[in-house]
CSV table of C-alpha atoms in Angstrom, one decimal:
chain,number,residue,atom,x,y,z
A,465,MET,CA,106.8,108.3,98.8
A,466,ARG,CA,110.3,109.6,99.2
A,467,GLY,CA,113.0,106.9,99.5
A,468,GLY,CA,110.2,104.3,99.6
A,469,CYS,CA,111.9,101.5,97.8
A,470,ARG,CA,115.1,102.0,99.8
A,471,LEU,CA,113.1,101.9,103.1
A,472,PHE,CA,111.3,98.7,102.0
A,473,LEU,CA,114.7,97.1,101.3
A,474,LEU,CA,116.0,98.2,104.7
A,475,LEU,CA,113.0,96.7,106.3
A,476,LEU,CA,113.5,93.4,104.5
A,477,LEU,CA,117.1,93.3,105.5
A,478,ALA,CA,116.1,93.9,109.1
A,479,LEU,CA,113.5,91.1,108.9
A,480,LEU,CA,116.0,88.6,107.4
A,481,ARG,CA,118.7,89.6,110.0
A,482,GLY,CA,116.2,89.1,112.8
A,483,LEU,CA,115.1,85.7,111.6
A,484,CYS,CA,118.5,84.2,110.9
A,485,HIS,CA,120.6,85.7,113.8
A,486,GLY,CA,122.2,82.3,114.8
A,487,ARG,CA,124.0,79.6,112.8
A,488,GLU,CA,120.8,77.5,112.6
A,489,PRO,CA,117.8,79.0,110.9
A,490,ALA,CA,115.2,80.3,113.3
A,491,PRO,CA,111.7,78.8,113.1
A,492,GLY,CA,109.7,80.7,110.6
A,493,ALA,CA,112.8,81.8,108.7
A,494,VAL,CA,112.4,83.3,105.2
A,495,THR,CA,113.3,80.8,102.6
A,496,CYS,CA,114.4,80.9,99.0
A,497,GLY,CA,111.3,80.8,96.8
A,498,SER,CA,109.1,82.3,99.4
A,499,VAL,CA,106.4,84.7,98.2
A,500,LEU,CA,105.7,87.7,100.4
A,501,LYS,CA,104.4,91.2,100.7
A,502,LEU,CA,106.6,94.0,102.1
A,503,LEU,CA,104.9,96.4,104.4
A,504,ASN,CA,106.3,99.8,105.2
A,505,THR,CA,105.0,100.2,108.7
A,506,ARG,CA,105.9,103.9,108.9
A,507,HIS,CA,103.6,104.7,106.0
A,508,SER,CA,101.3,101.7,106.0
A,509,VAL,CA,101.9,100.9,102.4
A,510,ARG,CA,103.0,97.7,100.6
A,511,LEU,CA,105.6,97.5,97.9
A,512,HIS,CA,103.7,97.4,94.6
A,513,SER,CA,104.4,97.1,90.9
A,514,HIS,CA,102.5,96.4,87.7
A,515,GLU,CA,102.8,96.3,84.0
A,516,VAL,CA,103.0,100.0,83.5
A,517,LYS,CA,106.3,101.1,82.1
A,518,TYR,CA,107.9,104.5,82.3
A,519,GLY,CA,107.4,106.6,79.2
A,520,SER,CA,110.9,108.0,79.3
A,521,GLY,CA,112.3,105.2,77.1
A,522,SER,CA,113.9,103.1,79.9
A,523,GLY,CA,111.1,100.5,79.6
A,524,GLN,CA,111.3,99.9,83.4
A,525,GLN,CA,108.2,99.3,85.5
A,526,SER,CA,107.0,101.7,88.1
A,527,VAL,CA,107.3,100.6,91.7
A,528,THR,CA,105.2,102.4,94.3
A,529,GLY,CA,103.4,101.8,97.6
A,530,VAL,CA,99.8,100.9,98.0
A,531,GLU,CA,97.6,100.9,101.1
A,532,ALA,CA,95.3,98.0,100.0
A,533,SER,CA,96.2,94.7,101.8
A,534,ASP,CA,94.5,92.5,99.2
A,535,ASP,CA,96.4,94.0,96.2
A,536,ALA,CA,97.5,91.2,93.9
A,537,ASN,CA,100.4,93.3,92.5
A,538,SER,CA,102.2,93.4,95.8
A,539,TYR,CA,103.6,89.8,95.8
A,540,TRP,CA,107.4,89.4,95.6
A,541,ARG,CA,109.4,86.2,95.4
A,542,ILE,CA,112.7,85.7,97.1
A,543,ARG,CA,115.4,84.5,94.7
A,544,GLY,CA,119.1,84.1,94.8
A,545,LYS,CA,121.7,85.4,92.5
A,546,SER,CA,121.5,84.1,88.9
A,547,ASP,CA,124.1,81.4,89.7
A,548,GLY,CA,121.4,79.2,91.4
A,549,SER,CA,122.8,79.7,94.9
A,550,CYS,CA,119.4,79.9,96.5
A,551,GLN,CA,117.6,76.6,96.3
A,552,ARG,CA,113.8,76.7,96.9
A,553,GLY,CA,113.0,76.0,100.6
A,554,THR,CA,116.5,76.8,101.8
A,555,PRO,CA,116.5,79.4,104.6
A,556,VAL,CA,118.1,82.8,103.6
A,557,LYS,CA,121.3,83.3,105.6
A,558,CYS,CA,122.3,86.6,107.1
A,559,GLY,CA,124.3,88.7,104.5
A,560,GLN,CA,123.2,86.4,101.6
A,561,ALA,CA,122.6,88.2,98.3
A,562,ILE,CA,119.0,87.9,97.2
A,563,ARG,CA,116.8,89.2,94.4
A,564,LEU,CA,113.1,90.3,94.8
A,565,THR,CA,111.1,89.3,91.7
A,566,HIS,CA,107.7,90.7,91.1
A,567,VAL,CA,105.4,87.6,90.9
A,568,ASN,CA,102.9,88.9,88.3
A,569,THR,CA,105.5,90.4,85.9
A,570,GLY,CA,108.6,88.4,86.5
A,571,LYS,CA,110.7,91.6,86.8
A,572,ASN,CA,113.4,92.1,89.4
A,573,LEU,CA,113.4,95.0,91.8
A,574,HIS,CA,116.5,97.1,91.6
A,575,THR,CA,117.7,100.6,92.3
A,576,HIS,CA,119.9,102.9,90.3
A,577,HIS,CA,121.1,106.5,90.3
A,578,PHE,CA,118.5,107.9,87.9
A,579,PRO,CA,115.6,109.9,89.2
A,580,SER,CA,112.1,108.6,88.7
A,581,PRO,CA,109.9,110.5,86.3
A,582,LEU,CA,107.0,110.2,88.8
A,583,SER,CA,108.7,111.3,92.1
A,584,ASN,CA,112.1,112.7,90.9
A,585,ASN,CA,113.7,110.4,93.5
A,586,GLN,CA,115.7,107.2,93.0
């Protein structure tokens, strides 16, 4: 899935921007501490990770997309920066920095400029 993680992040940003477009949070706004699944509607896959690490020495988990809607490894928690700026239940504001933490492994989603050993993409 070329650029899959980047597309998922763009979709999440669009979702957050659409839900918090005014000064007051919209009904149904995404909140800090929420657990959700991210669906790439173009490819009908959900952002997925599990406790399989790359063998290249980085020790990072693989992140892929899966079609199964009932996959338990597709849950991600919305968290703020490590400074505690995102209190549970507080609506996420437009432009607010957030982290996505994989529920089952506790690892944060991130991107970098090194190619994946599986897809040779970032």
